[in-house]
Amino acid sequence: MKKSEIQIFLAHASEDKPAVLALYDRLKQAGYKPWLDKKDLIPGQIWRDEIPKAIKASQIFLACLSGKSANKQGYIQRELRIALDTLGEMLPGTIFFIPMRLEECEIPDLRMSEVGLNLRDIHRLDYWEEDGFEQLERAITYQFKLEPEEPKQPVIVPEEPKQPVIVTPPLSVFNFEIVGVNAKGEQIKKESKQSQYFAQDLGNGITLEMVAIPGGTFTMGTEDEEIERLVKKFNWEGFRKERPQHEVTVPPFFMGKYPITQAQWRAIASRTDLKVKQDLGFNPAYFKDRPDSDRRPVEQVNWNHAIEFCARLSKLTGREYRLPSEAEWEYACRAGTTTPFYFGETITGELANYRSSETYADEYKGEYRQQTTPVGQFPPNAFGLYDMHGNVWEWCADTWHDNYDGAPTDGSAWIENGDDNRSPPRGGSWYLNPDICRSAYRSYFFFRRVNYVIFYGFRVVCGAGRTL
């Protein structure tokens, strides 16, 4: 049997649509024949008739489950039961069931007495793990004894001469404007600024602009009174992880002007000669193949992928590139401000890409774009950094700690005595509400280092060094 002959029915709940759409595209690219209602139902068809037909025509039934959807009484439960009924009418082994978890969750207790099947009896697939897709292909290969495909000739990328840069290249200056708003989202300030930067050549006309961030001392975290107000308003205990407030002194460094874009990712990921520990996908982005995708951030990158990218970039340039510490990230995001956002008391859809159909303070509701936007489209902060609020989550180097008790005060990454399976991302994303996009917000819930969905990105930093 060949991959192209294997139809894979993707059962899912509406909450998981973005992740399942990304999986659908990945299966197609791998040569399979996935079936998804959003993609394969034709307008005018009666879904109650077509879904059972699609299940019966499929060789694999992939039950995509998450914490929100696993026990939801809706389409996914109905499709699971239809599939179980279908199995009872067909020869054993006709449909290959795979319960697949998109995140850590319980498998629903669904039984079919006629065939003695309980969904919990089937070994699950944890797609959120780093090798989730590889494990899915392993299961398919084992079940269907796939015919070997013609080996593809490897694409040989000519190695460019390396020019290690031991010190900071000469700095250039760029000009920009910053804006400030009040709690209603009304503009109350507009100011011209300038910052220094250098452009790192990645080859083939692709550059990485690194902005000089001056050293300084700031107050990290959120004061107790404000945390309790946020907990009460948004009914979310996670804000308490932003305490206690503490002073941190951060040495000067350079930070990417933007989160890493798809074009920048490809420039490094294609350099297999620079591989340090692991392979990198050529373009792990969902929002690609669009006219402006080169300038959109890459957004399906887990922490380990980001570390490999930094290692390859360091190897290419001779400079030490890395992920920022949490302290560096918050210091750079605030850029001297003490308000919830670097714009001021609130944020609007004209200032950043997030779920602006929801409000934070007294601002007006905006457009929920439901996708990433090209970097640099919205006003920067006072350091000249763009997209620090929203667009994509940005990985930090630290291991996860539940609060700041014992946190370093020198700006370094906090890696001792933490959960080294998780790292804190910062900044929120296009998918999330404004309170999650604040300068001080830190999240941990689904951010295992091996996770990647369609809002995980990053930006890089490097030491200040000295100029030539």
CSV table of C-alpha atoms in Angstrom, one decimal:
chain,number,residue,atom,x,y,z
A,1,MET,CA,0.0,0.0,0.0
A,2,LYS,CA,1.2,3.5,-0.8
A,3,LYS,CA,0.8,6.7,1.3
A,4,SER,CA,-1.4,8.3,-1.3
A,5,GLU,CA,-3.9,5.4,-0.9
A,6,ILE,CA,-4.4,5.9,2.8
A,7,GLN,CA,-7.3,8.2,3.7
A,8,ILE,CA,-7.1,9.6,7.2
A,9,PHE,CA,-10.3,10.9,8.8
A,10,LEU,CA,-9.5,13.7,11.3
A,11,ALA,CA,-12.2,13.9,14.0
A,12,HIS,CA,-11.9,17.0,16.1
A,13,ALA,CA,-13.8,19.7,18.0
A,14,SER,CA,-14.1,23.3,16.8
A,15,GLU,CA,-11.7,24.5,19.6
A,16,ASP,CA,-8.9,22.5,18.0
A,17,LYS,CA,-9.5,23.6,14.4
A,18,PRO,CA,-6.2,25.6,14.0
A,19,ALA,CA,-4.0,22.8,15.2
A,20,VAL,CA,-5.9,20.2,13.1
A,21,LEU,CA,-5.8,22.3,10.0
A,22,ALA,CA,-2.0,22.4,10.5
A,23,LEU,CA,-1.9,18.7,10.9
A,24,TYR,CA,-4.1,18.3,7.7
A,25,ASP,CA,-1.5,20.3,5.7
A,26,ARG,CA,1.4,18.3,7.2
A,27,LEU,CA,-0.2,15.0,6.3
A,28,LYS,CA,-0.8,16.2,2.7
A,29,GLN,CA,2.7,17.3,2.4
A,30,ALA,CA,3.9,13.9,3.6
A,31,GLY,CA,1.9,12.2,0.8
A,32,TYR,CA,-1.2,10.9,2.7
A,33,LYS,CA,-4.9,11.6,1.9
A,34,PRO,CA,-6.4,13.3,5.0
A,35,TRP,CA,-10.1,14.0,5.2
A,36,LEU,CA,-11.3,17.1,7.1
A,37,ASP,CA,-14.8,18.6,7.1
A,38,LYS,CA,-13.6,22.2,6.6
A,39,LYS,CA,-11.4,21.1,3.6
A,40,ASP,CA,-13.4,18.3,2.0
A,41,LEU,CA,-17.1,18.9,2.6
A,42,ILE,CA,-18.6,20.6,-0.4
A,43,PRO,CA,-21.0,23.5,0.2
A,44,GLY,CA,-24.6,22.2,-0.1
A,45,GLN,CA,-23.7,18.6,1.1
A,46,ILE,CA,-25.5,17.2,4.1
A,47,TRP,CA,-22.8,16.6,6.6
A,48,ARG,CA,-24.8,14.0,8.5
A,49,ASP,CA,-24.7,11.8,5.4
A,50,GLU,CA,-21.2,12.7,4.2
A,51,ILE,CA,-19.3,12.2,7.5
A,52,PRO,CA,-20.3,8.5,7.9
A,53,LYS,CA,-19.4,8.0,4.2
A,54,ALA,CA,-16.0,9.6,4.8
A,55,ILE,CA,-15.3,7.4,7.9
A,56,LYS,CA,-16.2,4.2,6.0
A,57,ALA,CA,-14.0,5.2,3.2
A,58,SER,CA,-11.0,5.9,5.5
A,59,GLN,CA,-8.3,3.5,6.5
A,60,ILE,CA,-7.4,5.5,9.6
A,61,PHE,CA,-9.7,7.3,12.1
A,62,LEU,CA,-7.6,9.9,14.0
A,63,ALA,CA,-9.4,11.1,17.1
A,64,CYS,CA,-7.8,14.5,17.8
A,65,LEU,CA,-8.3,15.3,21.5
A,66,SER,CA,-7.5,18.2,23.8
A,67,GLY,CA,-8.4,19.1,27.4
A,68,LYS,CA,-11.3,21.2,26.1
A,69,SER,CA,-12.6,18.8,23.5
A,70,ALA,CA,-12.1,15.3,24.9
A,71,ASN,CA,-15.2,15.3,27.1
A,72,LYS,CA,-17.2,17.7,25.1
A,73,GLN,CA,-20.6,16.4,24.0
A,74,GLY,CA,-20.5,17.4,20.3
A,75,TYR,CA,-19.3,16.4,16.9
A,76,ILE,CA,-16.2,14.6,18.0
A,77,GLN,CA,-18.1,12.3,20.4
A,78,ARG,CA,-20.7,11.7,17.6
A,79,GLU,CA,-18.0,10.9,15.0
A,80,LEU,CA,-16.3,8.6,17.5
A,81,ARG,CA,-19.5,6.7,18.0
A,82,ILE,CA,-20.2,6.5,14.3
A,83,ALA,CA,-16.7,5.1,13.8
A,84,LEU,CA,-17.2,2.5,16.5
A,85,ASP,CA,-20.6,1.5,15.0
A,86,THR,CA,-18.9,1.3,11.6
A,87,LEU,CA,-16.3,-1.0,13.0
A,88,GLY,CA,-19.0,-3.3,14.3
A,89,GLU,CA,-20.3,-3.6,10.7
A,90,MET,CA,-16.9,-4.3,9.1
A,91,LEU,CA,-14.2,-6.9,9.3
A,92,PRO,CA,-11.7,-6.5,12.2
A,93,GLY,CA,-8.8,-4.2,11.2
A,94,THR,CA,-10.7,-2.4,8.5
A,95,ILE,CA,-10.4,0.9,10.3
A,96,PHE,CA,-7.3,1.8,12.3
A,97,PHE,CA,-8.2,3.8,15.4
A,98,ILE,CA,-5.7,6.2,16.8
A,99,PRO,CA,-6.6,8.3,19.8
A,100,MET,CA,-4.3,11.3,19.4
A,101,ARG,CA,-3.8,13.9,22.1
A,102,LEU,CA,-2.9,17.4,21.0
A,103,GLU,CA,-2.1,18.2,24.6
A,104,GLU,CA,-2.1,16.4,28.0
A,105,CYS,CA,-5.7,15.3,28.6
A,106,GLU,CA,-7.9,12.3,29.6
A,107,ILE,CA,-9.0,9.9,26.8
A,108,PRO,CA,-12.9,9.8,26.9
A,109,ASP,CA,-14.5,6.5,28.1
A,110,LEU,CA,-16.3,5.4,24.9
A,111,ARG,CA,-17.3,1.7,24.7
A,112,MET,CA,-18.7,-0.5,22.0
A,113,SER,CA,-20.0,-3.8,23.5
A,114,GLU,CA,-20.5,-5.5,20.1
A,115,VAL,CA,-16.8,-5.5,19.3
A,116,GLY,CA,-15.5,-5.3,22.9
A,117,LEU,CA,-13.7,-2.0,22.2
A,118,ASN,CA,-13.0,0.8,24.7
A,119,LEU,CA,-11.2,3.8,23.3
A,120,ARG,CA,-9.0,3.9,26.5
A,121,ASP,CA,-7.7,0.4,25.6
A,122,ILE,CA,-6.0,1.7,22.5
A,123,HIS,CA,-2.5,3.0,23.0
A,124,ARG,CA,-2.6,6.7,22.5
A,125,LEU,CA,-0.4,9.0,20.4
A,126,ASP,CA,0.9,12.2,22.0
A,127,TYR,CA,1.2,14.5,19.1
A,128,TRP,CA,2.4,17.4,21.2
A,129,GLU,CA,5.6,15.5,21.9
A,130,GLU,CA,8.7,16.5,19.9
A,131,ASP,CA,8.5,13.3,17.8
A,132,GLY,CA,4.7,13.2,17.6
A,133,PHE,CA,4.4,13.2,13.8
A,134,GLU,CA,7.2,10.7,13.4
A,135,GLN,CA,5.4,8.4,15.8
A,136,LEU,CA,2.2,8.8,13.7
A,137,GLU,CA,4.1,7.8,10.6
A,138,ARG,CA,5.6,4.9,12.5
A,139,ALA,CA,2.2,3.6,13.4
A,140,ILE,CA,0.9,3.9,9.9
A,141,THR,CA,3.9,2.1,8.4
A,142,TYR,CA,3.5,-0.7,10.9
A,143,GLN,CA,-0.2,-1.1,10.3
A,144,PHE,CA,-0.2,-0.9,6.5
A,145,LYS,CA,3.3,-2.2,5.7
A,146,LEU,CA,3.9,0.8,3.3
A,147,GLU,CA,5.7,0.2,0.1
A,148,PRO,CA,9.1,1.9,0.1
A,149,GLU,CA,9.1,5.1,-2.0
A,150,GLU,CA,11.7,6.1,-4.5
A,151,PRO,CA,14.5,7.8,-2.5
A,152,LYS,CA,14.7,11.5,-3.1
A,153,GLN,CA,18.0,12.9,-4.2
A,154,PRO,CA,19.3,15.2,-1.4
A,155,VAL,CA,19.4,18.9,-2.1
A,156,ILE,CA,23.0,19.9,-1.8
A,157,VAL,CA,23.3,23.5,-0.6
A,158,PRO,CA,26.7,25.0,-1.6
A,159,GLU,CA,28.6,26.0,1.5
A,160,GLU,CA,29.2,29.7,1.7
A,161,PRO,CA,32.6,30.8,3.0
A,162,LYS,CA,32.2,31.5,6.7
A,163,GLN,CA,33.4,34.9,8.0
A,164,PRO,CA,33.4,34.6,11.8
A,165,VAL,CA,32.6,37.9,13.5
A,166,ILE,CA,34.3,38.0,16.9
A,167,VAL,CA,33.4,41.6,17.7
A,168,THR,CA,30.3,43.7,17.0
A,169,PRO,CA,30.2,45.1,13.5
A,170,PRO,CA,30.0,48.9,13.1
A,171,LEU,CA,26.6,50.1,14.2
A,172,SER,CA,24.1,52.0,12.1
A,173,VAL,CA,21.2,54.2,13.3
A,174,PHE,CA,17.6,53.9,12.4
A,175,ASN,CA,14.7,56.3,13.2
A,176,PHE,CA,11.2,55.4,14.3
A,177,GLU,CA,8.2,56.8,16.1
A,178,ILE,CA,6.6,55.6,19.3
A,179,VAL,CA,3.0,56.2,20.4
A,180,GLY,CA,1.3,56.2,23.8
A,181,VAL,CA,-2.4,55.6,24.7
A,182,ASN,CA,-4.6,56.1,27.7
A,183,ALA,CA,-7.0,53.6,29.2
A,184,LYS,CA,-9.5,54.3,26.4
A,185,GLY,CA,-7.0,53.5,23.7
A,186,GLU,CA,-6.8,57.2,22.7
A,187,GLN,CA,-3.4,58.3,21.5
A,188,ILE,CA,-1.9,60.8,23.9
A,189,LYS,CA,1.7,60.7,22.8
A,190,LYS,CA,3.7,60.5,19.6
A,191,GLU,CA,7.5,60.8,19.7
A,192,SER,CA,10.5,60.4,17.4
A,193,LYS,CA,13.2,58.1,18.5
A,194,GLN,CA,16.4,56.5,17.2
A,195,SER,CA,18.4,53.4,18.1
A,196,GLN,CA,21.6,51.7,17.0
A,197,TYR,CA,21.7,48.3,15.3
A,198,PHE,CA,23.8,46.0,13.1
A,199,ALA,CA,22.6,43.8,10.3
A,200,GLN,CA,23.8,40.2,10.4
A,201,ASP,CA,24.1,38.6,6.9
A,202,LEU,CA,22.4,35.2,6.7
A,203,GLY,CA,23.2,34.7,3.0
A,204,ASN,CA,21.1,35.0,-0.2
A,205,GLY,CA,20.1,38.6,0.6
A,206,ILE,CA,18.6,37.7,4.0
A,207,THR,CA,19.6,39.8,7.0
A,208,LEU,CA,18.9,39.7,10.7
A,209,GLU,CA,18.7,43.2,12.3
A,210,MET,CA,20.0,43.3,15.9
A,211,VAL,CA,19.1,46.3,18.0
A,212,ALA,CA,21.4,47.7,20.7
A,213,ILE,CA,19.6,47.5,24.1
A,214,PRO,CA,21.2,49.7,26.7
A,215,GLY,CA,21.9,48.3,30.2
A,216,GLY,CA,19.8,49.4,33.1
A,217,THR,CA,17.8,48.5,36.2
A,218,PHE,CA,14.0,47.9,36.2
A,219,THR,CA,11.3,46.4,38.4
A,220,MET,CA,10.3,43.0,37.1
A,221,GLY,CA,6.9,41.5,37.7
A,222,THR,CA,3.6,42.9,38.9
A,223,GLU,CA,2.7,44.5,42.2
A,224,ASP,CA,0.3,42.5,44.5
A,225,GLU,CA,-2.5,45.0,44.3
A,226,GLU,CA,-2.6,44.9,40.5
A,227,ILE,CA,-2.3,41.1,40.5
A,228,GLU,CA,-5.4,40.7,42.7
A,229,ARG,CA,-7.3,43.2,40.5
A,230,LEU,CA,-6.4,41.1,37.4
A,231,VAL,CA,-7.3,37.8,39.1
A,232,LYS,CA,-10.7,39.2,40.0
A,233,LYS,CA,-11.4,40.8,36.6
A,234,PHE,CA,-10.2,38.0,34.4
A,235,ASN,CA,-10.8,35.1,36.8
A,236,TRP,CA,-7.4,33.6,36.2
A,237,GLU,CA,-5.0,32.6,39.0
A,238,GLY,CA,-2.1,32.5,36.6
A,239,PHE,CA,-1.4,36.2,37.2
A,240,ARG,CA,0.0,35.3,40.6
A,241,LYS,CA,3.0,33.8,38.9
A,242,GLU,CA,4.2,37.4,38.2
A,243,ARG,CA,5.2,38.0,41.8
A,244,PRO,CA,7.1,39.0,43.8
A,245,GLN,CA,8.2,42.2,42.1
A,246,HIS,CA,11.9,42.6,42.3
A,247,GLU,CA,14.6,44.9,40.9
A,248,VAL,CA,16.9,43.5,38.2
A,249,THR,CA,20.0,45.0,36.7
A,250,VAL,CA,20.5,44.0,33.1
A,251,PRO,CA,23.8,44.5,31.2
A,252,PRO,CA,23.6,45.8,27.6
A,253,PHE,CA,22.9,43.3,24.8
A,254,PHE,CA,21.6,43.1,21.3
A,255,MET,CA,18.1,41.8,20.5
A,256,GLY,CA,16.4,40.9,17.2
A,257,LYS,CA,14.4,43.8,15.9
A,258,TYR,CA,11.6,41.4,15.1
A,259,PRO,CA,10.7,37.8,15.9
A,260,ILE,CA,12.5,35.4,13.6
A,261,THR,CA,10.7,35.4,10.2
A,262,GLN,CA,10.1,32.5,7.9
A,263,ALA,CA,12.7,33.8,5.4
A,264,GLN,CA,15.3,34.0,8.2
A,265,TRP,CA,14.4,30.5,9.5
A,266,ARG,CA,14.8,29.0,6.0
A,267,ALA,CA,18.2,30.7,5.6
A,268,ILE,CA,19.5,28.9,8.7
A,269,ALA,CA,17.5,25.6,8.6
A,270,SER,CA,18.6,24.9,5.1
A,271,ARG,CA,22.3,24.9,6.2
A,272,THR,CA,22.5,21.3,7.2
A,273,ASP,CA,26.3,21.7,7.3
A,274,LEU,CA,25.8,23.7,10.4
A,275,LYS,CA,23.7,21.1,12.2
A,276,VAL,CA,24.6,20.8,15.9
A,277,LYS,CA,22.2,18.4,17.6
A,278,GLN,CA,19.0,18.0,15.5
A,279,ASP,CA,17.4,18.4,12.1
A,280,LEU,CA,15.2,21.4,11.5
A,281,GLY,CA,12.1,21.6,9.3
A,282,PHE,CA,12.6,23.8,6.3
A,283,ASN,CA,9.6,26.0,7.1
A,284,PRO,CA,7.6,24.9,10.1
A,285,ALA,CA,4.9,27.6,9.6
A,286,TYR,CA,1.2,27.2,9.1
A,287,PHE,CA,0.7,30.7,7.7
A,288,LYS,CA,3.0,30.2,4.7
A,289,ASP,CA,2.7,30.2,0.9
A,290,ARG,CA,1.2,33.7,1.1
A,291,PRO,CA,2.5,36.8,-0.7
A,292,ASP,CA,3.9,38.2,2.5
A,293,SER,CA,4.9,35.0,4.3
A,294,ASP,CA,8.6,35.7,4.1
A,295,ARG,CA,8.1,38.5,6.5
A,296,ARG,CA,5.7,36.7,8.8
A,297,PRO,CA,7.2,35.1,11.9
A,298,VAL,CA,7.8,31.4,11.9
A,299,GLU,CA,5.2,30.0,14.3
A,300,GLN,CA,5.4,26.3,14.8
A,301,VAL,CA,8.8,26.1,16.6
A,302,ASN,CA,9.4,24.4,19.9
A,303,TRP,CA,12.1,25.3,22.4
A,304,ASN,CA,14.5,22.7,21.2
A,305,HIS,CA,14.1,23.9,17.6
A,306,ALA,CA,14.9,27.5,18.7
A,307,ILE,CA,18.0,26.3,20.6
A,308,GLU,CA,19.2,24.5,17.5
A,309,PHE,CA,18.6,27.6,15.4
A,310,CYS,CA,20.7,29.7,17.8
A,311,ALA,CA,23.5,27.2,17.8
A,312,ARG,CA,23.6,27.1,14.0
A,313,LEU,CA,23.5,30.9,13.8
A,314,SER,CA,26.4,31.1,16.3
A,315,LYS,CA,28.4,28.6,14.2
A,316,LEU,CA,27.8,30.5,11.0
A,317,THR,CA,28.7,33.9,12.4
A,318,GLY,CA,31.2,33.3,15.2
A,319,ARG,CA,29.0,35.3,17.6
A,320,GLU,CA,27.1,33.7,20.5
A,321,TYR,CA,23.4,33.9,19.6
A,322,ARG,CA,20.9,32.6,22.2
A,323,LEU,CA,17.4,32.9,23.5
A,324,PRO,CA,16.8,35.8,25.9
A,325,SER,CA,16.4,35.3,29.6
A,326,GLU,CA,13.0,36.2,31.0
A,327,ALA,CA,14.5,39.2,32.7
A,328,GLU,CA,16.1,40.4,29.4
A,329,TRP,CA,12.9,39.9,27.5
A,330,GLU,CA,10.7,41.8,30.0
A,331,TYR,CA,13.3,44.6,30.3
A,332,ALA,CA,13.5,44.9,26.5
A,333,CYS,CA,9.7,44.8,26.1
A,334,ARG,CA,9.1,47.5,28.8
A,335,ALA,CA,11.8,49.8,27.3
A,336,GLY,CA,11.6,52.0,30.4
A,337,THR,CA,7.8,51.8,30.9
A,338,THR,CA,6.0,50.6,34.0
A,339,THR,CA,2.5,50.4,32.4
A,340,PRO,CA,0.9,47.0,31.4
A,341,PHE,CA,1.9,47.5,27.8
A,342,TYR,CA,4.7,49.6,26.3
A,343,PHE,CA,2.0,51.7,24.6
A,344,GLY,CA,0.5,52.6,28.0
A,345,GLU,CA,-2.5,51.6,30.0
A,346,THR,CA,-4.0,49.4,27.3
A,347,ILE,CA,-3.6,48.1,23.8
A,348,THR,CA,-5.7,48.2,20.6
A,349,GLY,CA,-5.9,46.3,17.4
A,350,GLU,CA,-4.2,49.2,15.6
A,351,LEU,CA,-1.1,48.8,17.8
A,352,ALA,CA,-0.6,45.0,17.8
A,353,ASN,CA,-1.9,41.7,16.5
A,354,TYR,CA,-3.9,39.8,19.1
A,355,ARG,CA,-7.5,38.9,19.8
A,356,SER,CA,-8.6,42.6,19.8
A,357,SER,CA,-12.3,41.6,19.8
A,358,GLU,CA,-11.7,41.3,23.5
A,359,THR,CA,-10.8,44.4,25.7
A,360,TYR,CA,-8.3,45.0,28.5
A,361,ALA,CA,-9.4,48.4,29.8
A,362,ASP,CA,-11.8,50.9,28.4
A,363,GLU,CA,-10.6,50.7,24.8
A,364,TYR,CA,-12.8,49.9,21.8
A,365,LYS,CA,-13.1,46.5,20.4
A,366,GLY,CA,-11.0,45.8,17.3
A,367,GLU,CA,-10.5,43.2,14.6
A,368,TYR,CA,-9.5,39.6,15.5
A,369,ARG,CA,-7.3,38.8,12.5
A,370,GLN,CA,-7.1,35.0,13.2
A,371,GLN,CA,-3.5,34.8,11.8
A,372,THR,CA,0.0,36.2,12.1
A,373,THR,CA,0.9,39.5,10.4
A,374,PRO,CA,4.2,40.5,8.8
A,375,VAL,CA,6.7,41.8,11.3
A,376,GLY,CA,7.2,45.5,11.8
A,377,GLN,CA,3.6,46.4,10.8
A,378,PHE,CA,2.8,48.0,14.2
A,379,PRO,CA,4.5,50.8,16.2
A,380,PRO,CA,7.7,49.8,18.1
A,381,ASN,CA,8.7,50.5,21.7
A,382,ALA,CA,11.2,53.0,22.8
A,383,PHE,CA,14.1,50.7,22.1
A,384,GLY,CA,13.0,50.2,18.5
A,385,LEU,CA,11.7,46.6,19.0
A,386,TYR,CA,8.6,45.5,17.1
A,387,ASP,CA,5.9,42.9,17.8
A,388,MET,CA,6.8,42.4,21.5
A,389,HIS,CA,3.0,42.3,22.2
A,390,GLY,CA,1.1,39.7,20.3
A,391,ASN,CA,1.7,38.0,16.9
A,392,VAL,CA,3.7,35.0,18.3
A,393,TRP,CA,4.8,33.7,21.7
A,394,GLU,CA,8.5,34.1,22.2
A,395,TRP,CA,10.5,31.4,23.9
A,396,CYS,CA,12.9,32.4,26.8
A,397,ALA,CA,16.0,30.5,27.9
A,398,ASP,CA,15.0,29.9,31.6
A,399,THR,CA,13.6,26.7,33.1
A,400,TRP,CA,10.1,27.2,34.5
A,401,HIS,CA,9.6,28.5,38.1
A,402,ASP,CA,6.2,29.1,39.6
A,403,ASN,CA,7.1,32.5,40.9
A,404,TYR,CA,10.1,34.9,41.3
A,405,ASP,CA,11.1,33.7,44.8
A,406,GLY,CA,14.9,33.4,44.5
A,407,ALA,CA,15.1,34.7,40.9
A,408,PRO,CA,18.5,36.2,39.7
A,409,THR,CA,18.8,39.9,39.9
A,410,ASP,CA,21.5,40.3,37.3
A,411,GLY,CA,19.5,39.6,34.1
A,412,SER,CA,20.7,36.1,33.6
A,413,ALA,CA,18.6,33.1,32.7
A,414,TRP,CA,17.2,31.2,35.8
A,415,ILE,CA,18.0,27.6,35.2
A,416,GLU,CA,18.6,26.2,38.7
A,417,ASN,CA,16.0,24.1,40.5
A,418,GLY,CA,13.3,24.7,37.8
A,419,ASP,CA,11.2,22.4,35.7
A,420,ASP,CA,13.6,21.8,32.8
A,421,ASN,CA,10.8,20.2,30.7
A,422,ARG,CA,9.2,23.7,30.4
A,423,SER,CA,10.4,27.1,29.6
A,424,PRO,CA,8.4,30.4,29.8
A,425,PRO,CA,7.3,32.1,26.6
A,426,ARG,CA,6.5,35.8,26.6
A,427,GLY,CA,4.4,38.3,24.7
A,428,GLY,CA,1.1,36.4,23.9
A,429,SER,CA,0.1,35.8,20.3
A,430,TRP,CA,-2.4,36.6,17.5
A,431,TYR,CA,-4.7,34.0,19.1
A,432,LEU,CA,-4.8,35.4,22.7
A,433,ASN,CA,-6.7,38.0,24.7
A,434,PRO,CA,-4.9,41.3,25.6
A,435,ASP,CA,-4.3,40.5,29.3
A,436,ILE,CA,-2.1,37.6,28.1
A,437,CYS,CA,0.0,40.0,25.9
A,438,ARG,CA,1.1,42.3,28.8
A,439,SER,CA,4.8,43.0,29.4
A,440,ALA,CA,4.8,41.1,32.7
A,441,TYR,CA,2.7,38.1,31.7
A,442,ARG,CA,4.4,34.7,31.9
A,443,SER,CA,2.7,31.5,30.9
A,444,TYR,CA,3.5,27.8,31.6
A,445,PHE,CA,0.3,25.8,31.1
A,446,PHE,CA,1.0,24.1,27.7
A,447,PHE,CA,4.5,25.3,27.2
A,448,ARG,CA,6.6,22.2,27.4
A,449,ARG,CA,9.8,22.5,25.5
A,450,VAL,CA,8.7,19.9,23.0
A,451,ASN,CA,5.4,21.6,22.2
A,452,TYR,CA,4.7,23.4,19.0
A,453,VAL,CA,1.4,24.6,17.7
A,454,ILE,CA,0.6,27.6,15.5
A,455,PHE,CA,1.7,30.4,17.8
A,456,TYR,CA,5.2,29.4,19.0
A,457,GLY,CA,8.0,31.7,17.8
A,458,PHE,CA,11.1,33.4,19.2
A,459,ARG,CA,13.6,36.1,18.7
A,460,VAL,CA,17.4,36.0,19.4
A,461,VAL,CA,19.8,38.0,21.5
A,462,CYS,CA,23.6,38.3,21.6
A,463,GLY,CA,26.2,39.9,23.8
A,464,ALA,CA,27.1,43.6,23.4
A,465,GLY,CA,30.8,42.9,22.7
A,466,ARG,CA,32.8,45.8,21.3
A,467,THR,CA,32.7,47.6,18.0
A,468,LEU,CA,35.3,47.3,15.3
